[in-house]
């Protein structure tokens, strides 16, 4: 396979003033960023060398991990009808996005033989009290494996699911048998999960310590559920390695991930505070969800590295072509110029669907006939891109030659590098998430977790709600 034919590309013409007028970015804006680029480039190199970006090495250092995953999948798949991921955020969005991208869109509904004899996949990424009971209606516990995924090994949402599942399957199957139905993916020492897993004898996969949740899709967090559904994880890692090579190039005009980050950061400083992800392929719908977490949680920061209050961040919006042409595009075309809209185009779909040539006598309908939906979706994408450019709205297009494991690995890695680089450009820490701590701690306090008495008192003294405002 010629990997160059599988290279994804970034077309940023419509980000530039030449195409979208004064709302756009100029060559001078890019040239004027030279110092910031140099600093960010060195920051990326230094962090990588000093082990602060361990996710960048994942395409290269996981041969044993991949073997372990594939052997495990082989050993359990024949007796497994459903594989259920228990996780949230970075421990759930990647598996969903990859499954949707690569496998049949109705994978779970397919008869087993059409699934390549692999289990169905469910991702339980919320604690809505209806979720698990309804899931139990459609799975056979005797033929289900639950994959408890938590980097910290202590996330309340995931651990509450674990407690429910463990109790239920031990009741139904007995302790010894139940242990074969739980597999844990977690840090090698942090949190409660690793200790429990060892004690109970659960099969365990390790998330490398230096890889944070939202950057963990290419660890067993994502690789195990993918392999469990027949997805070629070696190809995903090869695609990521390919993008890593492209991402080492210093010249921003030759480095699509760096250019993506730079344009977004220049745009942000010009008031473009919204990042719309608009794939024109159902298969890439959940990439928008995965990207939304990556971009929002990494770049939405109050402080910069020097302690200054900056309140940076772009709000990610999940969109889908062509569906949202009939809902959100009106706003994108005529609303405020506060967005960067990222089309994701696919050159070659897995299917070609012909539109029958009938009703030739009705010109306003007959014109569709004889073409394909492939041509129609691409035409509509180009037409929407044109409409946005004419309306002077900044947009760019990422094109995948086709959606397969290799290009998906490239795309995931592309967004990760872009996010890391954007963090360097902004001089913020893209790898922490202090903003989610307050809500977590308040939950612990209210739920009676030991050690949270002070927080409980603080909560009790919060202003009482004014009933006049509850109507
Ligand atoms: O990116 C992050 O770190 C978070 O979104 C986590 O993925 C999420 O909070 C789940 O954490 P954990 O995997 O530790 O249970």
Coordinates of C-alpha atoms and ligand atoms in Angstrom, one line a residue:
X1 CA 0.0 0.0 0.0
X2 CA 1.3 3.4 -0.9
X3 CA 0.8 5.4 2.3
X4 CA 1.2 8.7 0.4
X5 CA -2.2 8.0 -1.2
X6 CA -3.7 7.8 2.3
X7 CA -2.3 11.1 3.5
X8 CA -5.0 13.4 4.8
X9 CA -4.8 17.0 3.7
X10 CA -5.8 20.4 5.0
X11 CA -7.1 23.1 2.7
X12 CA -7.2 26.4 4.5
X13 CA -7.8 28.8 1.5
X14 CA -11.1 29.9 3.0
X15 CA -9.4 31.0 6.2
X16 CA -7.5 33.7 4.3
X17 CA -8.5 37.3 3.6
X18 CA -8.0 36.7 -0.1
X19 CA -11.1 34.4 0.0
X20 CA -13.2 35.6 2.9
X21 CA -12.3 39.3 3.1
X22 CA -11.5 41.1 6.3
X23 CA -12.9 38.3 8.5
X24 CA -10.0 36.2 7.5
X25 CA -6.4 35.7 8.3
X26 CA -3.5 37.3 6.4
X27 CA -0.1 36.1 5.4
X28 CA 1.2 38.8 7.7
X29 CA -0.7 37.3 10.6
X30 CA 1.1 34.0 9.9
X31 CA 4.5 35.6 9.4
X32 CA 3.9 37.7 12.6
X33 CA 3.5 34.5 14.6
X34 CA 7.1 33.4 13.8
X35 CA 8.4 33.9 17.3
X36 CA 5.4 32.2 18.9
X37 CA 5.7 29.3 16.4
X38 CA 9.4 28.9 17.2
X39 CA 8.7 28.8 20.9
X40 CA 5.8 26.4 20.5
X41 CA 7.8 24.2 18.2
X42 CA 10.6 24.0 20.8
X43 CA 8.0 23.4 23.5
X44 CA 6.7 20.4 21.7
X45 CA 10.2 19.0 21.2
X46 CA 11.2 19.6 24.7
X47 CA 8.1 18.1 26.2
X48 CA 8.3 15.1 24.1
X49 CA 12.0 14.5 24.9
X50 CA 11.3 15.0 28.7
X51 CA 8.4 12.5 28.8
X52 CA 5.7 15.2 29.2
X53 CA 4.0 14.1 25.9
X54 CA 4.0 10.3 26.2
X55 CA 1.0 10.1 23.9
X56 CA 3.3 11.0 21.0
X57 CA 5.2 7.7 21.5
X58 CA 2.2 5.5 21.4
X59 CA 2.4 4.7 17.7
X60 CA 5.9 3.1 18.3
X61 CA 6.1 1.5 21.8
X62 CA 3.1 -0.8 22.0
X63 CA 4.1 -4.0 20.2
X64 CA 3.7 -6.0 23.4
X65 CA 0.5 -4.2 24.3
X66 CA -1.0 -4.9 20.9
X67 CA 0.0 -8.6 21.1
X68 CA -1.6 -8.8 24.6
X69 CA -4.8 -7.2 23.3
X70 CA -5.1 -9.5 20.3
X71 CA -4.4 -12.6 22.3
X72 CA -7.0 -11.6 24.8
X73 CA -9.5 -10.9 22.1
X74 CA -8.8 -14.3 20.5
X75 CA -9.2 -16.1 23.8
X76 CA -12.6 -14.6 24.7
X77 CA -14.4 -13.6 21.5
X78 CA -16.0 -16.9 20.7
X79 CA -17.8 -17.0 24.0
X80 CA -18.7 -13.3 24.1
X81 CA -21.8 -11.7 22.5
X82 CA -21.5 -8.2 24.0
X83 CA -18.5 -6.1 25.1
X84 CA -19.6 -3.2 27.3
X85 CA -17.2 -0.3 28.0
X86 CA -17.8 1.4 31.3
X87 CA -16.1 4.8 31.1
X88 CA -16.6 8.5 30.6
X89 CA -14.9 11.4 28.8
X90 CA -11.6 10.3 27.4
X91 CA -12.3 6.8 28.4
X92 CA -15.5 6.5 26.2
X93 CA -15.6 9.0 23.4
X94 CA -12.7 7.5 21.4
X95 CA -14.0 3.9 21.4
X96 CA -17.4 5.3 20.2
X97 CA -15.8 7.4 17.5
X98 CA -13.6 4.6 16.2
X99 CA -16.4 2.0 16.1
X100 CA -18.7 4.4 14.2
X101 CA -15.9 5.3 11.8
X102 CA -14.7 1.9 10.8
X103 CA -17.5 -0.6 11.4
X104 CA -20.9 -1.1 9.8
X105 CA -23.2 1.7 11.0
X106 CA -25.6 -1.0 12.2
X107 CA -22.9 -3.2 13.5
X108 CA -24.7 -4.3 16.7
X109 CA -27.8 -5.3 14.7
X110 CA -25.9 -7.5 12.2
X111 CA -26.0 -11.2 12.6
X112 CA -22.8 -12.5 14.3
X113 CA -21.3 -14.0 11.2
X114 CA -21.6 -10.6 9.4
X115 CA -19.7 -9.1 12.4
X116 CA -16.8 -11.3 11.6
X117 CA -17.8 -13.4 14.7
X118 CA -16.9 -10.5 17.0
X119 CA -19.1 -9.3 19.9
X120 CA -21.5 -6.4 19.8
X121 CA -20.1 -3.2 21.4
X122 CA -21.9 -0.9 23.9
X123 CA -20.4 2.2 25.6
X124 CA -22.1 3.1 28.8
X125 CA -20.7 6.6 29.3
X126 CA -23.3 8.1 31.7
X127 CA -24.8 7.5 35.1
X128 CA -28.4 8.1 33.9
X129 CA -30.2 5.6 36.2
X130 CA -32.1 4.2 33.2
X131 CA -29.0 3.3 31.2
X132 CA -27.7 0.1 32.8
X133 CA -31.1 -1.5 33.6
X134 CA -32.2 -1.0 30.0
X135 CA -28.8 -2.4 28.8
X136 CA -29.4 -5.5 30.9
X137 CA -32.6 -6.1 28.9
X138 CA -30.6 -6.7 25.7
X139 CA -27.5 -8.5 26.9
X140 CA -26.9 -11.9 28.3
X141 CA -24.7 -11.5 31.3
X142 CA -23.2 -15.0 30.8
X143 CA -21.9 -13.8 27.4
X144 CA -20.9 -10.3 28.2
X145 CA -17.5 -8.8 29.1
X146 CA -17.5 -5.5 30.9
X147 CA -14.5 -3.3 30.3
X148 CA -14.1 -0.9 33.2
X149 CA -11.9 2.0 31.9
X150 CA -10.5 4.7 34.1
X151 CA -7.1 6.3 34.0
X152 CA -7.4 7.7 37.4
X153 CA -9.1 4.5 38.7
X154 CA -11.4 6.5 40.9
X155 CA -13.8 8.4 38.7
X156 CA -17.1 8.2 40.6
X157 CA -19.3 7.7 37.5
X158 CA -17.3 4.8 36.2
X159 CA -16.7 3.3 39.6
X160 CA -20.4 3.5 40.4
X161 CA -21.1 1.5 37.3
X162 CA -18.4 -1.0 38.3
X163 CA -20.0 -1.5 41.7
X164 CA -23.3 -2.2 40.1
X165 CA -22.0 -4.6 37.5
X166 CA -19.7 -6.5 39.9
X167 CA -22.4 -7.0 42.4
X168 CA -24.9 -8.1 39.7
X169 CA -22.7 -10.6 37.9
X170 CA -21.3 -12.1 41.1
X171 CA -24.9 -12.7 42.2
X172 CA -25.8 -14.2 38.9
X173 CA -22.7 -16.1 37.9
X174 CA -20.8 -16.6 41.2
X175 CA -17.6 -14.8 42.1
X176 CA -15.1 -17.0 40.3
X177 CA -17.0 -16.9 37.0
X178 CA -17.8 -13.2 37.4
X179 CA -14.1 -12.4 37.4
X180 CA -13.8 -13.6 33.8
X181 CA -16.4 -11.1 32.8
X182 CA -14.6 -8.0 33.9
X183 CA -11.5 -6.5 32.3
X184 CA -9.9 -3.3 33.6
X185 CA -8.1 -0.6 31.7
X186 CA -6.3 1.7 34.2
X187 CA -3.1 3.2 35.5
X188 CA -0.5 0.8 36.8
X189 CA -0.6 2.2 40.3
X190 CA -2.9 5.2 40.8
X191 CA -6.5 4.9 42.0
X192 CA -8.7 2.2 43.4
X193 CA -9.2 0.1 40.3
X194 CA -5.8 -1.4 39.9
X195 CA -5.7 -2.7 43.5
X196 CA -9.2 -4.2 43.1
X197 CA -8.3 -5.7 39.7
X198 CA -5.2 -7.4 41.2
X199 CA -7.1 -8.7 44.2
X200 CA -10.0 -10.0 42.2
X201 CA -7.8 -11.4 39.5
X202 CA -9.3 -9.4 36.6
X203 CA -7.5 -9.2 33.3
X204 CA -6.0 -5.8 33.2
X205 CA -4.5 -3.5 30.6
X206 CA -2.4 -0.5 31.6
X207 CA -2.7 3.1 30.5
X208 CA 0.8 4.6 30.5
X209 CA 1.2 7.1 33.4
X210 CA 2.2 10.0 31.2
X211 CA -0.9 9.8 28.9
X212 CA -3.9 11.8 30.0
X213 CA -7.6 10.7 29.5
X214 CA -8.4 12.6 26.4
X215 CA -5.1 11.7 24.7
X216 CA -5.5 8.0 25.5
X217 CA -7.5 6.7 22.5
X218 CA -4.4 5.0 21.1
X219 CA -3.7 3.1 24.3
X220 CA -5.7 0.0 25.4
X221 CA -8.5 2.5 26.2
X222 CA -9.3 2.6 22.5
X223 CA -7.3 -0.3 21.2
X224 CA -9.1 -3.0 23.2
X225 CA -12.7 -2.1 22.3
X226 CA -11.6 -1.6 18.7
X227 CA -9.8 -5.0 18.4
X228 CA -12.8 -6.6 20.2
X229 CA -14.9 -5.5 17.2
X230 CA -12.4 -6.7 14.5
X231 CA -10.8 -3.3 13.9
X232 CA -7.2 -3.4 12.7
X233 CA -5.4 -1.6 15.5
X234 CA -2.0 -2.1 14.0
X235 CA -3.1 -0.1 11.0
X236 CA -4.5 2.6 13.3
X237 CA -1.1 2.9 15.0
X238 CA 0.7 3.0 11.6
X239 CA -1.6 5.8 10.5
X240 CA -0.7 7.7 13.7
X241 CA 3.0 7.1 13.1
X242 CA 2.6 8.5 9.5
X243 CA 1.0 11.6 10.9
X244 CA 3.7 11.9 13.5
X245 CA 6.3 12.1 10.8
X246 CA 4.4 14.9 9.1
X247 CA 4.0 16.6 12.4
X248 CA 7.8 16.8 13.0
X249 CA 8.2 19.2 10.1
X250 CA 9.1 22.7 11.4
X251 CA 7.7 24.6 8.5
X252 CA 4.1 25.3 9.4
X253 CA 3.1 25.4 5.7
X254 CA 4.1 21.7 5.5
X255 CA 2.7 20.6 8.8
X256 CA -1.1 20.4 8.7
X257 CA -1.6 19.8 12.4
X258 CA 0.5 22.9 13.3
X259 CA -1.2 25.0 10.7
X260 CA -4.7 23.9 12.0
X261 CA -3.6 25.0 15.5
X262 CA -2.1 28.2 14.4
X263 CA -5.1 29.3 12.3
X264 CA -7.4 28.5 15.2
X265 CA -5.3 30.4 17.6
X266 CA -4.9 33.5 15.4
X267 CA -8.7 33.2 14.7
X268 CA -9.4 33.0 18.5
X269 CA -7.5 36.2 19.1
X270 CA -9.6 37.9 16.4
X271 CA -12.8 36.9 18.2
X272 CA -13.5 33.5 16.6
X273 CA -14.4 31.7 19.7
X274 CA -16.3 28.8 18.2
X275 CA -14.8 25.8 16.5
X276 CA -17.4 23.9 14.4
X277 CA -16.5 20.4 13.4
X278 CA -18.5 19.5 10.3
X279 CA -17.8 16.0 8.8
X280 CA -19.6 15.1 5.6
X281 CA -19.9 11.4 6.5
X282 CA -22.0 9.6 9.0
X283 CA -19.0 7.4 9.8
X284 CA -17.2 10.5 11.2
X285 CA -20.1 11.8 13.3
X286 CA -18.6 10.9 16.6
X287 CA -15.2 12.2 15.7
X288 CA -16.8 15.6 16.4
X289 CA -17.7 14.4 19.9
X290 CA -14.2 13.2 20.6
X291 CA -12.7 16.4 19.1
X292 CA -15.1 18.5 21.2
X293 CA -13.7 17.1 24.4
X294 CA -10.1 17.3 23.3
X295 CA -10.3 20.9 22.2
X296 CA -12.5 22.1 25.0
X297 CA -10.9 20.4 28.0
X298 CA -7.4 21.0 26.8
X299 CA -7.6 24.7 25.7
X300 CA -10.4 26.1 27.9
X301 CA -8.2 27.6 30.6
X302 CA -8.4 30.4 33.0
X303 CA -4.6 30.9 33.6
X304 CA -1.6 30.8 31.3
X305 CA 1.7 29.2 32.3
X306 CA 2.7 32.4 34.1
X307 CA -0.3 32.7 36.3
X308 CA -2.0 35.5 34.3
X309 CA -5.8 35.2 34.0
X310 CA -6.5 34.7 30.2
X311 CA -9.8 32.8 30.0
X312 CA -8.8 31.2 26.8
X313 CA -10.7 28.6 24.8
X314 CA -12.9 28.0 21.8
X315 CA -16.3 26.4 22.2
X316 CA -16.5 23.3 20.0
X317 CA -19.7 22.7 18.2
X318 CA -20.6 19.3 16.8
X319 CA -22.2 19.4 13.4
X320 CA -22.9 16.9 10.6
X321 CA -23.1 17.4 6.8
X322 CA -25.4 17.4 5.1
X323 CA -28.0 16.9 7.9
X324 CA -27.1 20.3 9.5
X325 CA -27.5 22.1 6.2
X326 CA -31.1 22.0 7.2
X327 CA -30.6 23.3 10.7
X328 CA -27.3 25.0 11.7
X329 CA -25.9 26.3 8.4
X330 CA -28.3 29.3 8.3
X331 CA -26.6 30.5 11.4
X332 CA -23.1 29.8 10.2
X333 CA -23.7 31.7 6.9
X334 CA -25.6 34.7 8.2
X335 CA -24.9 34.8 12.0
X336 CA -21.9 36.3 13.7
X337 CA -18.4 35.8 12.2
X338 CA -17.3 34.2 15.4
X339 CA -16.7 30.7 14.1
X340 CA -14.1 28.6 12.3
X341 CA -15.9 25.9 10.5
X342 CA -14.0 22.7 9.7
X343 CA -15.4 20.5 7.0
X344 CA -14.2 16.9 6.9
X345 CA -14.5 15.5 3.4
X346 CA -14.1 11.9 2.3
X347 CA -12.9 11.2 -1.2
X348 CA -14.0 7.6 -1.5
X349 CA -16.9 6.1 0.5
X350 CA -17.2 2.4 1.3
X351 CA -20.4 2.2 -0.8
X352 CA -21.5 3.8 -4.0
X353 CA -25.3 4.4 -4.1
X354 CA -26.8 5.1 -7.4
X355 CA -29.9 7.4 -7.7
X356 CA -32.3 5.8 -10.2
X357 CA -33.0 7.7 -13.4
X358 CA -36.7 8.0 -13.2
X359 CA -39.2 10.9 -13.4
X360 CA -37.3 12.4 -16.3
X361 CA -40.5 14.2 -17.2
X362 CA -40.3 16.3 -14.0
X363 CA -37.2 18.4 -14.5
X364 CA -36.9 19.6 -10.9
X365 CA -36.7 15.9 -9.8
X366 CA -35.4 14.1 -12.8
X367 CA -32.0 16.0 -12.6
X368 CA -31.1 13.9 -9.6
X369 CA -31.4 10.6 -11.5
X370 CA -28.5 8.8 -13.0
X371 CA -26.0 10.3 -10.5
X372 CA -24.9 8.8 -7.2
X373 CA -25.4 9.9 -3.6
X374 CA -21.6 10.0 -3.4
X375 CA -21.6 12.8 -6.0
X376 CA -24.6 14.5 -4.3
X377 CA -23.0 14.6 -0.9
X378 CA -19.7 15.9 -2.2
X379 CA -21.5 18.5 -4.4
X380 CA -23.5 19.7 -1.4
X381 CA -20.3 20.0 0.6
X382 CA -18.6 22.1 -2.0
X383 CA -21.7 24.2 -2.5
X384 CA -21.9 24.8 1.3
X385 CA -18.2 25.7 1.4
X386 CA -18.8 28.1 -1.4
X387 CA -21.8 29.6 0.3
X388 CA -19.8 30.2 3.5
X389 CA -16.9 31.6 1.6
X390 CA -19.2 34.0 -0.3
X391 CA -20.7 35.0 3.1
X392 CA -17.1 35.7 4.3
X393 CA -17.1 33.0 7.0
X394 CA -13.8 31.4 7.8
X395 CA -13.7 27.7 7.0
X396 CA -11.2 25.0 6.2
X397 CA -11.4 21.4 4.9
X398 CA -9.7 18.3 6.1
X399 CA -9.9 15.6 3.4
X400 CA -9.5 11.9 4.0
X401 CA -8.9 9.8 0.9
X402 CA -11.1 7.2 2.5
X403 CA -12.1 6.2 6.0
X404 CA -10.1 3.2 7.1
X405 CA -8.0 2.3 10.1
X406 CA -4.9 4.0 8.7
X407 CA -6.5 7.3 7.9
X408 CA -8.4 7.3 11.2
X409 CA -5.2 6.8 13.1
X410 CA -3.8 9.8 11.1
X411 CA -6.8 11.9 11.9
X412 CA -6.9 11.2 15.6
X413 CA -3.2 11.9 15.9
X414 CA -3.5 15.0 13.8
X415 CA -6.1 16.5 16.2
X416 CA -4.0 15.5 19.2
X417 CA -0.9 17.2 17.9
X418 CA -2.9 20.2 16.9
X419 CA -4.3 20.4 20.4
X420 CA -0.9 20.1 22.0
X421 CA 0.6 22.7 19.7
X422 CA -2.3 25.1 20.3
X423 CA -1.6 24.8 24.0
X424 CA 2.0 25.7 23.4
X425 CA 1.0 28.7 21.2
X426 CA -1.3 29.9 23.9
X427 CA 1.3 29.1 26.6
X428 CA -1.2 27.2 28.7
X429 CA -1.2 23.7 30.2
X430 CA -3.3 21.7 27.7
X431 CA -3.0 18.6 29.8
X432 CA -4.8 19.5 33.0
X433 CA -8.4 20.2 33.7
X434 CA -8.7 22.2 37.0
X435 CA -12.1 23.5 35.9
X436 CA -13.8 20.2 36.4
X437 CA -12.5 19.7 39.9
X438 CA -14.9 22.1 41.7
X439 CA -18.0 20.2 40.6
X440 CA -16.3 16.8 41.4
X441 CA -15.4 18.0 44.9
X442 CA -18.8 19.4 45.5
X443 CA -20.3 16.0 44.5
X444 CA -18.0 14.1 46.8
X445 CA -18.9 16.5 49.7
X446 CA -22.7 16.1 49.1
X447 CA -22.4 12.3 48.6
X448 CA -20.6 11.9 51.9
X449 CA -17.1 11.0 50.8
X450 CA -14.7 11.0 53.8
X451 CA -12.3 14.0 53.9
X452 CA -14.7 16.5 52.3
X453 CA -16.2 18.1 55.5
X454 CA -14.8 21.5 54.7
X455 CA -16.3 21.5 51.2
X456 CA -19.6 20.3 52.7
X457 CA -19.6 23.3 55.1
X458 CA -18.7 25.6 52.2
X459 CA -21.7 24.3 50.2
X460 CA -24.1 24.6 53.1
X461 CA -23.2 28.3 53.2
X462 CA -23.9 29.0 49.5
X463 CA -26.7 31.5 48.8
X464 CA -30.2 30.0 49.1
X465 CA -32.2 30.0 45.9
X466 CA -34.7 32.8 45.5
X467 CA -38.1 31.3 44.8
X468 CA -39.1 34.3 42.9
X469 CA -36.7 33.1 40.2
X470 CA -38.2 29.6 40.0
X471 CA -41.5 29.9 38.1
Ligands
LIG1 O1 -9.4 14.0 29.6 C1 -9.6 13.7 30.8 O2 -8.6 13.5 31.6 C2 -11.0 13.4 31.3 O3 -12.0 13.8 30.4 C3 -11.1 11.9 31.6 O4 -10.9 11.2 30.5 C4 -12.4 11.6 32.3 O5 -12.6 12.5 33.4 C5 -12.4 10.2 32.8 O6 -11.3 10.0 33.7 P1 -10.8 8.6 34.1 O7 -10.4 7.9 32.8 O8 -9.7 8.8 35.0 O9 -12.0 7.8 34.7

